[in-house]
Amino acid sequence: RTGRDVTAAPGRGRTLWAASAAGAPALDDTSPRRGRTGEMSGVTFDGVTKRFGDVVAVDQLSLQIHDGEFMVLLGPSGCGKSTALRMVAGLEEVTSGILTIGERVVNHVPPRERDIAMVFQSYALYPHMTVAKNIESPLVANKAARVDAARRAERVREAAAILGLTEYLDRKPGELSGGQRQRVALARAIVRHPEVFLMDEPLSNLDAKLRTQTRLELVELHRRLGTTIIYVTHDQVEAMTMADRIAVLADGRLQQVGEPQAVYERPANLFVASFIGSPPMNTIAGTLSLGPGAATVATAVGAVEVADPGTGVDGAPVVVGVRPEHLDLAPVASAGADGAAGLEGTVENVELLGHERHVVCRVGESLMTLRHPNDHPAGAVGERVRLVADPKGVHLFDARTTERLN
């Protein structure tokens, strides 16, 4: 509906054989790959809208999530990503549009009949139960998933082994670390062998080290199980490092869908450009000039050379975007001496990060950040400098629509 491709390449073809190869227990023929129903399950939003009174939380969302894909819904708070996830879970009703899991329309299917498993931000473990009983609980509570005691014990052992919880099965949640409790929540989800996993910011309660460790565990878990995962987060690092594809949302609308590197390198609009990347993309407004030589954008503080102006029109107002790694510093005295373009600014701060440094400059009314290796010359705080962009790394956006031009 937006004119963008939302059915690009499927997941990376991860299979259950990775589990056996990694030494984890092989899964039986009711494996998570196909869920209890034996169906391989993707999820499709077809013009799905969710309203709360006069507020539109999700607006005409059309998105195909392929079977076995790790899809991350990424966006700031209030963008509609958690609401979209809750509609898949059946915790929120669809106002309009069609929501499909596998081949089945689920708009009016109760949550217990959808064959999904959800992992929450807060773990939501039963404090009075052991780890084993917590993992087993979905097989007891849900009649559709209920199996005999021997099979339940086998599934609990299987899930615990996959997530490294075997030695903790007799402990209570209060005796575990945050990372261990999150793994219990994951084990409780996979023990049901669902068609789709739903994860609502499951790492946000963990410290930085545990987040990194658990990210790796989630990616490995997906490789082993091969089940469709829909993962919600506002953290772009999680999205970039875990996803097969990212769906970026803002104000309830889908902005762009694609593989993480593709979204980073070719953001569809100014919002995606500013949201993806740390530090974010530097932007400045100007006027495009398509002269006989190289195309340039004239700004109030200098000019930026553009290798590819795309569909930009001569004399049109545009917004220039440049990633921090595509900017360099030059002395102000060289401006005009070599005929090169550049933006005049002043060094405000130099942030030393060990493996690299960020040079923060004030350019007109804006702050721009440059990413440099530690052995790269850096300006001194207060020094006037010229910021020169690599013409091949310059992004152009329409000043009115904010859509990408090149």
PDB file of N, CA and C in Angstrom, residues 47-134:
ATOM      1  N   GLY A  47      -3.534  -4.760   5.323  1.00  0.00           N
ATOM      2  CA  GLY A  47      -4.292  -3.538   5.594  1.00  0.00           C
ATOM      3  C   GLY A  47      -4.855  -3.483   6.994  1.00  0.00           C
ATOM      4  N   VAL A  48      -4.087  -3.978   7.972  1.00  0.00           N
ATOM      5  CA  VAL A  48      -4.585  -4.072   9.351  1.00  0.00           C
ATOM      6  C   VAL A  48      -4.526  -2.712  10.046  1.00  0.00           C
ATOM      7  N   THR A  49      -5.642  -2.340  10.656  1.00  0.00           N
ATOM      8  CA  THR A  49      -5.743  -1.092  11.411  1.00  0.00           C
ATOM      9  C   THR A  49      -6.252  -1.403  12.812  1.00  0.00           C
ATOM     10  N   LYS A  50      -5.705  -0.688  13.799  1.00  0.00           N
ATOM     11  CA  LYS A  50      -6.193  -0.794  15.170  1.00  0.00           C
ATOM     12  C   LYS A  50      -6.448   0.600  15.717  1.00  0.00           C
ATOM     13  N   ARG A  51      -7.684   0.833  16.152  1.00  0.00           N
ATOM     14  CA  ARG A  51      -8.060   2.117  16.735  1.00  0.00           C
ATOM     15  C   ARG A  51      -8.444   1.930  18.191  1.00  0.00           C
ATOM     16  N   PHE A  52      -8.059   2.892  19.002  1.00  0.00           N
ATOM     17  CA  PHE A  52      -8.546   3.009  20.374  1.00  0.00           C
ATOM     18  C   PHE A  52      -9.332   4.317  20.446  1.00  0.00           C
ATOM     19  N   GLY A  53     -10.646   4.235  20.261  1.00  0.00           N
ATOM     20  CA  GLY A  53     -11.440   5.449  20.169  1.00  0.00           C
ATOM     21  C   GLY A  53     -11.052   6.229  18.934  1.00  0.00           C
ATOM     22  N   ASP A  54     -10.620   7.474  19.116  1.00  0.00           N
ATOM     23  CA  ASP A  54     -10.208   8.308  17.990  1.00  0.00           C
ATOM     24  C   ASP A  54      -8.723   8.165  17.668  1.00  0.00           C
ATOM     25  N   VAL A  55      -8.011   7.391  18.476  1.00  0.00           N
ATOM     26  CA  VAL A  55      -6.564   7.231  18.279  1.00  0.00           C
ATOM     27  C   VAL A  55      -6.297   6.034  17.383  1.00  0.00           C
ATOM     28  N   VAL A  56      -5.533   6.250  16.316  1.00  0.00           N
ATOM     29  CA  VAL A  56      -5.143   5.161  15.413  1.00  0.00           C
ATOM     30  C   VAL A  56      -3.756   4.685  15.836  1.00  0.00           C
ATOM     31  N   ALA A  57      -3.697   3.504  16.443  1.00  0.00           N
ATOM     32  CA  ALA A  57      -2.423   2.963  16.927  1.00  0.00           C
ATOM     33  C   ALA A  57      -1.647   2.274  15.819  1.00  0.00           C
ATOM     34  N   VAL A  58      -2.362   1.570  14.942  1.00  0.00           N
ATOM     35  CA  VAL A  58      -1.751   0.912  13.781  1.00  0.00           C
ATOM     36  C   VAL A  58      -2.601   1.287  12.572  1.00  0.00           C
ATOM     37  N   ASP A  59      -1.935   1.806  11.540  1.00  0.00           N
ATOM     38  CA  ASP A  59      -2.663   2.404  10.419  1.00  0.00           C
ATOM     39  C   ASP A  59      -2.362   1.670   9.119  1.00  0.00           C
ATOM     40  N   GLN A  60      -3.318   0.855   8.646  1.00  0.00           N
ATOM     41  CA  GLN A  60      -3.215   0.184   7.353  1.00  0.00           C
ATOM     42  C   GLN A  60      -1.878  -0.554   7.190  1.00  0.00           C
ATOM     43  N   LEU A  61      -1.561  -1.396   8.160  1.00  0.00           N
ATOM     44  CA  LEU A  61      -0.300  -2.141   8.123  1.00  0.00           C
ATOM     45  C   LEU A  61      -0.418  -3.331   7.182  1.00  0.00           C
ATOM     46  N   SER A  62       0.421  -3.364   6.151  1.00  0.00           N
ATOM     47  CA  SER A  62       0.513  -4.505   5.234  1.00  0.00           C
ATOM     48  C   SER A  62       1.945  -5.019   5.269  1.00  0.00           C
ATOM     49  N   LEU A  63       2.098  -6.250   5.756  1.00  0.00           N
ATOM     50  CA  LEU A  63       3.441  -6.809   5.968  1.00  0.00           C
ATOM     51  C   LEU A  63       3.352  -8.318   5.927  1.00  0.00           C
ATOM     52  N   GLN A  64       4.219  -8.940   5.142  1.00  0.00           N
ATOM     53  CA  GLN A  64       4.288 -10.403   5.088  1.00  0.00           C
ATOM     54  C   GLN A  64       5.536 -10.870   5.808  1.00  0.00           C
ATOM     55  N   ILE A  65       5.344 -11.714   6.822  1.00  0.00           N
ATOM     56  CA  ILE A  65       6.448 -12.302   7.592  1.00  0.00           C
ATOM     57  C   ILE A  65       6.537 -13.762   7.187  1.00  0.00           C
ATOM     58  N   HIS A  66       7.651 -14.143   6.605  1.00  0.00           N
ATOM     59  CA  HIS A  66       7.785 -15.471   6.028  1.00  0.00           C
ATOM     60  C   HIS A  66       7.940 -16.549   7.098  1.00  0.00           C
ATOM     61  N   ASP A  67       7.566 -17.765   6.723  1.00  0.00           N
ATOM     62  CA  ASP A  67       7.745 -18.889   7.625  1.00  0.00           C
ATOM     63  C   ASP A  67       9.219 -19.043   7.986  1.00  0.00           C
ATOM     64  N   GLY A  68       9.506 -19.201   9.277  1.00  0.00           N
ATOM     65  CA  GLY A  68      10.873 -19.401   9.739  1.00  0.00           C
ATOM     66  C   GLY A  68      11.701 -18.136   9.811  1.00  0.00           C
ATOM     67  N   GLU A  69      11.103 -16.989   9.575  1.00  0.00           N
ATOM     68  CA  GLU A  69      11.849 -15.728   9.550  1.00  0.00           C
ATOM     69  C   GLU A  69      11.934 -15.110  10.945  1.00  0.00           C
ATOM     70  N   PHE A  70      13.044 -14.452  11.203  1.00  0.00           N
ATOM     71  CA  PHE A  70      13.211 -13.651  12.414  1.00  0.00           C
ATOM     72  C   PHE A  70      12.955 -12.195  12.013  1.00  0.00           C
ATOM     73  N   MET A  71      11.731 -11.742  12.274  1.00  0.00           N
ATOM     74  CA  MET A  71      11.321 -10.384  11.900  1.00  0.00           C
ATOM     75  C   MET A  71      11.313  -9.497  13.128  1.00  0.00           C
ATOM     76  N   VAL A  72      11.971  -8.354  13.044  1.00  0.00           N
ATOM     77  CA  VAL A  72      11.992  -7.388  14.143  1.00  0.00           C
ATOM     78  C   VAL A  72      11.130  -6.187  13.771  1.00  0.00           C
ATOM     79  N   LEU A  73      10.161  -5.868  14.643  1.00  0.00           N
ATOM     80  CA  LEU A  73       9.381  -4.636  14.511  1.00  0.00           C
ATOM     81  C   LEU A  73      10.088  -3.574  15.330  1.00  0.00           C
ATOM     82  N   LEU A  74      10.594  -2.562  14.664  1.00  0.00           N
ATOM     83  CA  LEU A  74      11.456  -1.557  15.291  1.00  0.00           C
ATOM     84  C   LEU A  74      10.832  -0.175  15.187  1.00  0.00           C
ATOM     85  N   GLY A  75      10.918   0.568  16.273  1.00  0.00           N
ATOM     86  CA  GLY A  75      10.429   1.938  16.253  1.00  0.00           C
ATOM     87  C   GLY A  75      10.440   2.542  17.643  1.00  0.00           C
ATOM     88  N   PRO A  76      10.205   3.844  17.744  1.00  0.00           N
ATOM     89  CA  PRO A  76      10.191   4.503  19.049  1.00  0.00           C
ATOM     90  C   PRO A  76       8.934   4.157  19.827  1.00  0.00           C
ATOM     91  N   SER A  77       8.892   4.566  21.087  1.00  0.00           N
ATOM     92  CA  SER A  77       7.709   4.344  21.912  1.00  0.00           C
ATOM     93  C   SER A  77       6.489   4.990  21.263  1.00  0.00           C
ATOM     94  N   GLY A  78       5.363   4.250  21.265  1.00  0.00           N
ATOM     95  CA  GLY A  78       4.130   4.786  20.705  1.00  0.00           C
ATOM     96  C   GLY A  78       3.976   4.633  19.215  1.00  0.00           C
ATOM     97  N   CYS A  79       4.886   3.871  18.565  1.00  0.00           N
ATOM     98  CA  CYS A  79       4.809   3.749  17.099  1.00  0.00           C
ATOM     99  C   CYS A  79       3.829   2.678  16.649  1.00  0.00           C
ATOM    100  N   GLY A  80       3.348   1.822  17.574  1.00  0.00           N
ATOM    101  CA  GLY A  80       2.372   0.796  17.216  1.00  0.00           C
ATOM    102  C   GLY A  80       2.938  -0.604  17.126  1.00  0.00           C
ATOM    103  N   LYS A  81       4.222  -0.785  17.405  1.00  0.00           N
ATOM    104  CA  LYS A  81       4.840  -2.103  17.236  1.00  0.00           C
ATOM    105  C   LYS A  81       4.307  -3.132  18.230  1.00  0.00           C
ATOM    106  N   SER A  82       4.152  -2.747  19.510  1.00  0.00           N
ATOM    107  CA  SER A  82       3.627  -3.685  20.501  1.00  0.00           C
ATOM    108  C   SER A  82       2.148  -3.972  20.249  1.00  0.00           C
ATOM    109  N   THR A  83       1.405  -2.983  19.782  1.00  0.00           N
ATOM    110  CA  THR A  83      -0.005  -3.200  19.449  1.00  0.00           C
ATOM    111  C   THR A  83      -0.125  -4.212  18.315  1.00  0.00           C
ATOM    112  N   ALA A  84       0.751  -4.106  17.315  1.00  0.00           N
ATOM    113  CA  ALA A  84       0.746  -5.071  16.212  1.00  0.00           C
ATOM    114  C   ALA A  84       1.026  -6.479  16.731  1.00  0.00           C
ATOM    115  N   LEU A  85       1.982  -6.593  17.641  1.00  0.00           N
ATOM    116  CA  LEU A  85       2.313  -7.899  18.221  1.00  0.00           C
ATOM    117  C   LEU A  85       1.142  -8.456  19.018  1.00  0.00           C
ATOM    118  N   ARG A  86       0.485  -7.606  19.778  1.00  0.00           N
ATOM    119  CA  ARG A  86      -0.641  -8.051  20.599  1.00  0.00           C
ATOM    120  C   ARG A  86      -1.837  -8.466  19.738  1.00  0.00           C
ATOM    121  N   MET A  87      -1.968  -7.895  18.563  1.00  0.00           N
ATOM    122  CA  MET A  87      -3.024  -8.351  17.657  1.00  0.00           C
ATOM    123  C   MET A  87      -2.727  -9.756  17.148  1.00  0.00           C
ATOM    124  N   VAL A  88      -1.455 -10.062  16.883  1.00  0.00           N
ATOM    125  CA  VAL A  88      -1.099 -11.421  16.478  1.00  0.00           C
ATOM    126  C   VAL A  88      -1.406 -12.398  17.610  1.00  0.00           C
ATOM    127  N   ALA A  89      -1.126 -11.972  18.854  1.00  0.00           N
ATOM    128  CA  ALA A  89      -1.378 -12.835  20.012  1.00  0.00           C
ATOM    129  C   ALA A  89      -2.862 -12.987  20.310  1.00  0.00           C
ATOM    130  N   GLY A  90      -3.687 -12.087  19.799  1.00  0.00           N
ATOM    131  CA  GLY A  90      -5.111 -12.112  20.103  1.00  0.00           C
ATOM    132  C   GLY A  90      -5.466 -11.324  21.340  1.00  0.00           C
ATOM    133  N   LEU A  91      -4.517 -10.560  21.860  1.00  0.00           N
ATOM    134  CA  LEU A  91      -4.761  -9.746  23.055  1.00  0.00           C
ATOM    135  C   LEU A  91      -5.420  -8.411  22.704  1.00  0.00           C
ATOM    136  N   GLU A  92      -5.362  -8.034  21.445  1.00  0.00           N
ATOM    137  CA  GLU A  92      -6.071  -6.851  20.946  1.00  0.00           C
ATOM    138  C   GLU A  92      -6.860  -7.260  19.708  1.00  0.00           C
ATOM    139  N   GLU A  93      -8.065  -6.738  19.559  1.00  0.00           N
ATOM    140  CA  GLU A  93      -8.876  -7.043  18.388  1.00  0.00           C
ATOM    141  C   GLU A  93      -8.460  -6.179  17.201  1.00  0.00           C
ATOM    142  N   VAL A  94      -8.557  -6.747  16.024  1.00  0.00           N
ATOM    143  CA  VAL A  94      -8.276  -6.013  14.788  1.00  0.00           C
ATOM    144  C   VAL A  94      -9.490  -5.156  14.453  1.00  0.00           C
ATOM    145  N   THR A  95      -9.273  -3.861  14.274  1.00  0.00           N
ATOM    146  CA  THR A  95     -10.382  -2.966  13.919  1.00  0.00           C
ATOM    147  C   THR A  95     -10.819  -3.184  12.475  1.00  0.00           C
ATOM    148  N   SER A  96      -9.850  -3.258  11.571  1.00  0.00           N
ATOM    149  CA  SER A  96     -10.153  -3.540  10.159  1.00  0.00           C
ATOM    150  C   SER A  96      -8.931  -4.177   9.520  1.00  0.00           C
ATOM    151  N   GLY A  97      -9.145  -4.827   8.373  1.00  0.00           N
ATOM    152  CA  GLY A  97      -8.060  -5.529   7.711  1.00  0.00           C
ATOM    153  C   GLY A  97      -8.091  -7.014   8.041  1.00  0.00           C
ATOM    154  N   ILE A  98      -7.139  -7.750   7.481  1.00  0.00           N
ATOM    155  CA  ILE A  98      -7.088  -9.206   7.651  1.00  0.00           C
ATOM    156  C   ILE A  98      -5.734  -9.601   8.224  1.00  0.00           C
ATOM    157  N   LEU A  99      -5.761 -10.396   9.287  1.00  0.00           N
ATOM    158  CA  LEU A  99      -4.554 -10.909   9.923  1.00  0.00           C
ATOM    159  C   LEU A  99      -4.546 -12.426   9.766  1.00  0.00           C
ATOM    160  N   THR A 100      -3.458 -12.952   9.201  1.00  0.00           N
ATOM    161  CA  THR A 100      -3.382 -14.377   8.898  1.00  0.00           C
ATOM    162  C   THR A 100      -2.151 -14.986   9.552  1.00  0.00           C
ATOM    163  N   ILE A 101      -2.333 -16.167  10.166  1.00  0.00           N
ATOM    164  CA  ILE A 101      -1.221 -16.989  10.648  1.00  0.00           C
ATOM    165  C   ILE A 101      -1.250 -18.276   9.837  1.00  0.00           C
ATOM    166  N   GLY A 102      -0.182 -18.529   9.085  1.00  0.00           N
ATOM    167  CA  GLY A 102      -0.208 -19.652   8.158  1.00  0.00           C
ATOM    168  C   GLY A 102      -1.245 -19.391   7.085  1.00  0.00           C
ATOM    169  N   GLU A 103      -2.172 -20.321   6.922  1.00  0.00           N
ATOM    170  CA  GLU A 103      -3.241 -20.169   5.940  1.00  0.00           C
ATOM    171  C   GLU A 103      -4.566 -19.776   6.592  1.00  0.00           C
ATOM    172  N   ARG A 104      -4.541 -19.493   7.897  1.00  0.00           N
ATOM    173  CA  ARG A 104      -5.789 -19.273   8.634  1.00  0.00           C
ATOM    174  C   ARG A 104      -5.959 -17.811   9.020  1.00  0.00           C
ATOM    175  N   VAL A 105      -7.106 -17.235   8.673  1.00  0.00           N
ATOM    176  CA  VAL A 105      -7.435 -15.879   9.131  1.00  0.00           C
ATOM    177  C   VAL A 105      -7.802 -15.969  10.618  1.00  0.00           C
ATOM    178  N   VAL A 106      -7.132 -15.136  11.429  1.00  0.00           N
ATOM    179  CA  VAL A 106      -7.289 -15.264  12.885  1.00  0.00           C
ATOM    180  C   VAL A 106      -7.960 -14.049  13.517  1.00  0.00           C
ATOM    181  N   ASN A 107      -8.573 -13.193  12.731  1.00  0.00           N
ATOM    182  CA  ASN A 107      -9.185 -11.976  13.282  1.00  0.00           C
ATOM    183  C   ASN A 107     -10.071 -12.254  14.487  1.00  0.00           C
ATOM    184  N   HIS A 108     -10.834 -13.345  14.426  1.00  0.00           N
ATOM    185  CA  HIS A 108     -11.790 -13.635  15.496  1.00  0.00           C
ATOM    186  C   HIS A 108     -11.486 -14.953  16.202  1.00  0.00           C
ATOM    187  N   VAL A 109     -10.238 -15.423  16.065  1.00  0.00           N
ATOM    188  CA  VAL A 109      -9.827 -16.661  16.736  1.00  0.00           C
ATOM    189  C   VAL A 109      -9.314 -16.315  18.131  1.00  0.00           C
ATOM    190  N   PRO A 110      -9.801 -16.981  19.197  1.00  0.00           N
ATOM    191  CA  PRO A 110      -9.337 -16.690  20.560  1.00  0.00           C
ATOM    192  C   PRO A 110      -7.833 -16.964  20.708  1.00  0.00           C
ATOM    193  N   PRO A 111      -7.160 -16.255  21.612  1.00  0.00           N
ATOM    194  CA  PRO A 111      -5.711 -16.435  21.792  1.00  0.00           C
ATOM    195  C   PRO A 111      -5.307 -17.887  22.016  1.00  0.00           C
ATOM    196  N   ARG A 112      -6.077 -18.630  22.827  1.00  0.00           N
ATOM    197  CA  ARG A 112      -5.686 -20.001  23.177  1.00  0.00           C
ATOM    198  C   ARG A 112      -5.704 -20.939  21.970  1.00  0.00           C
ATOM    199  N   GLU A 113      -6.379 -20.527  20.890  1.00  0.00           N
ATOM    200  CA  GLU A 113      -6.479 -21.380  19.715  1.00  0.00           C
ATOM    201  C   GLU A 113      -5.547 -20.947  18.579  1.00  0.00           C
ATOM    202  N   ARG A 114      -4.670 -19.994  18.845  1.00  0.00           N
ATOM    203  CA  ARG A 114      -3.819 -19.460  17.774  1.00  0.00           C
ATOM    204  C   ARG A 114      -2.474 -20.169  17.657  1.00  0.00           C
ATOM    205  N   ASP A 115      -2.117 -21.014  18.602  1.00  0.00           N
ATOM    206  CA  ASP A 115      -0.852 -21.753  18.575  1.00  0.00           C
ATOM    207  C   ASP A 115       0.348 -20.812  18.470  1.00  0.00           C
ATOM    208  N   ILE A 116       0.333 -19.813  19.352  1.00  0.00           N
ATOM    209  CA  ILE A 116       1.482 -18.902  19.449  1.00  0.00           C
ATOM    210  C   ILE A 116       2.018 -18.966  20.879  1.00  0.00           C
ATOM    211  N   ALA A 117       3.251 -18.518  21.054  1.00  0.00           N
ATOM    212  CA  ALA A 117       3.839 -18.417  22.392  1.00  0.00           C
ATOM    213  C   ALA A 117       4.453 -17.038  22.531  1.00  0.00           C
ATOM    214  N   MET A 118       4.209 -16.388  23.650  1.00  0.00           N
ATOM    215  CA  MET A 118       4.657 -15.008  23.840  1.00  0.00           C
ATOM    216  C   MET A 118       5.642 -14.922  24.994  1.00  0.00           C
ATOM    217  N   VAL A 119       6.718 -14.170  24.782  1.00  0.00           N
ATOM    218  CA  VAL A 119       7.714 -13.907  25.825  1.00  0.00           C
ATOM    219  C   VAL A 119       7.618 -12.431  26.174  1.00  0.00           C
ATOM    220  N   PHE A 120       7.390 -12.148  27.461  1.00  0.00           N
ATOM    221  CA  PHE A 120       7.151 -10.781  27.904  1.00  0.00           C
ATOM    222  C   PHE A 120       8.427 -10.128  28.440  1.00  0.00           C
ATOM    223  N   GLN A 121       8.384  -8.818  28.502  1.00  0.00           N
ATOM    224  CA  GLN A 121       9.498  -8.050  29.047  1.00  0.00           C
ATOM    225  C   GLN A 121       9.752  -8.385  30.508  1.00  0.00           C
ATOM    226  N   SER A 122       8.700  -8.672  31.256  1.00  0.00           N
ATOM    227  CA  SER A 122       8.814  -8.857  32.710  1.00  0.00           C
ATOM    228  C   SER A 122       8.966 -10.317  33.124  1.00  0.00           C
ATOM    229  N   TYR A 123       9.238 -11.235  32.179  1.00  0.00           N
ATOM    230  CA  TYR A 123       9.418 -12.678  32.424  1.00  0.00           C
ATOM    231  C   TYR A 123       8.088 -13.352  32.753  1.00  0.00           C
ATOM    232  N   ALA A 124       7.310 -12.792  33.723  1.00  0.00           N
ATOM    233  CA  ALA A 124       6.001 -13.336  34.104  1.00  0.00           C
ATOM    234  C   ALA A 124       6.095 -14.794  34.530  1.00  0.00           C
ATOM    235  N   LEU A 125       7.065 -15.102  35.410  1.00  0.00           N
ATOM    236  CA  LEU A 125       7.207 -16.461  35.942  1.00  0.00           C
ATOM    237  C   LEU A 125       6.391 -16.614  37.219  1.00  0.00           C
ATOM    238  N   TYR A 126       5.999 -17.848  37.520  1.00  0.00           N
ATOM    239  CA  TYR A 126       5.307 -18.137  38.774  1.00  0.00           C
ATOM    240  C   TYR A 126       6.344 -18.277  39.888  1.00  0.00           C
ATOM    241  N   PRO A 127       6.362 -17.366  40.865  1.00  0.00           N
ATOM    242  CA  PRO A 127       7.439 -17.387  41.875  1.00  0.00           C
ATOM    243  C   PRO A 127       7.406 -18.606  42.787  1.00  0.00           C
ATOM    244  N   HIS A 128       6.223 -19.235  42.978  1.00  0.00           N
ATOM    245  CA  HIS A 128       6.114 -20.361  43.896  1.00  0.00           C
ATOM    246  C   HIS A 128       6.425 -21.696  43.226  1.00  0.00           C
ATOM    247  N   MET A 129       6.623 -21.692  41.904  1.00  0.00           N
ATOM    248  CA  MET A 129       6.904 -22.919  41.176  1.00  0.00           C
ATOM    249  C   MET A 129       8.391 -23.058  40.889  1.00  0.00           C
ATOM    250  N   THR A 130       8.852 -24.292  40.743  1.00  0.00           N
ATOM    251  CA  THR A 130      10.223 -24.529  40.320  1.00  0.00           C
ATOM    252  C   THR A 130      10.369 -24.171  38.845  1.00  0.00           C
ATOM    253  N   VAL A 131      11.618 -24.137  38.406  1.00  0.00           N
ATOM    254  CA  VAL A 131      11.884 -23.884  36.994  1.00  0.00           C
ATOM    255  C   VAL A 131      11.179 -24.925  36.125  1.00  0.00           C
ATOM    256  N   ALA A 132      11.263 -26.191  36.540  1.00  0.00           N
ATOM    257  CA  ALA A 132      10.628 -27.257  35.768  1.00  0.00           C
ATOM    258  C   ALA A 132       9.122 -27.042  35.656  1.00  0.00           C
ATOM    259  N   LYS A 133       8.477 -26.677  36.752  1.00  0.00           N
ATOM    260  CA  LYS A 133       7.031 -26.472  36.733  1.00  0.00           C
ATOM    261  C   LYS A 133       6.649 -25.241  35.915  1.00  0.00           C
ATOM    262  N   ASN A 134       7.490 -24.195  35.963  1.00  0.00           N
ATOM    263  CA  ASN A 134       7.235 -23.016  35.137  1.00  0.00           C
ATOM    264  C   ASN A 134       7.294 -23.372  33.657  1.00  0.00           C
TER     265      ASN A 134
END
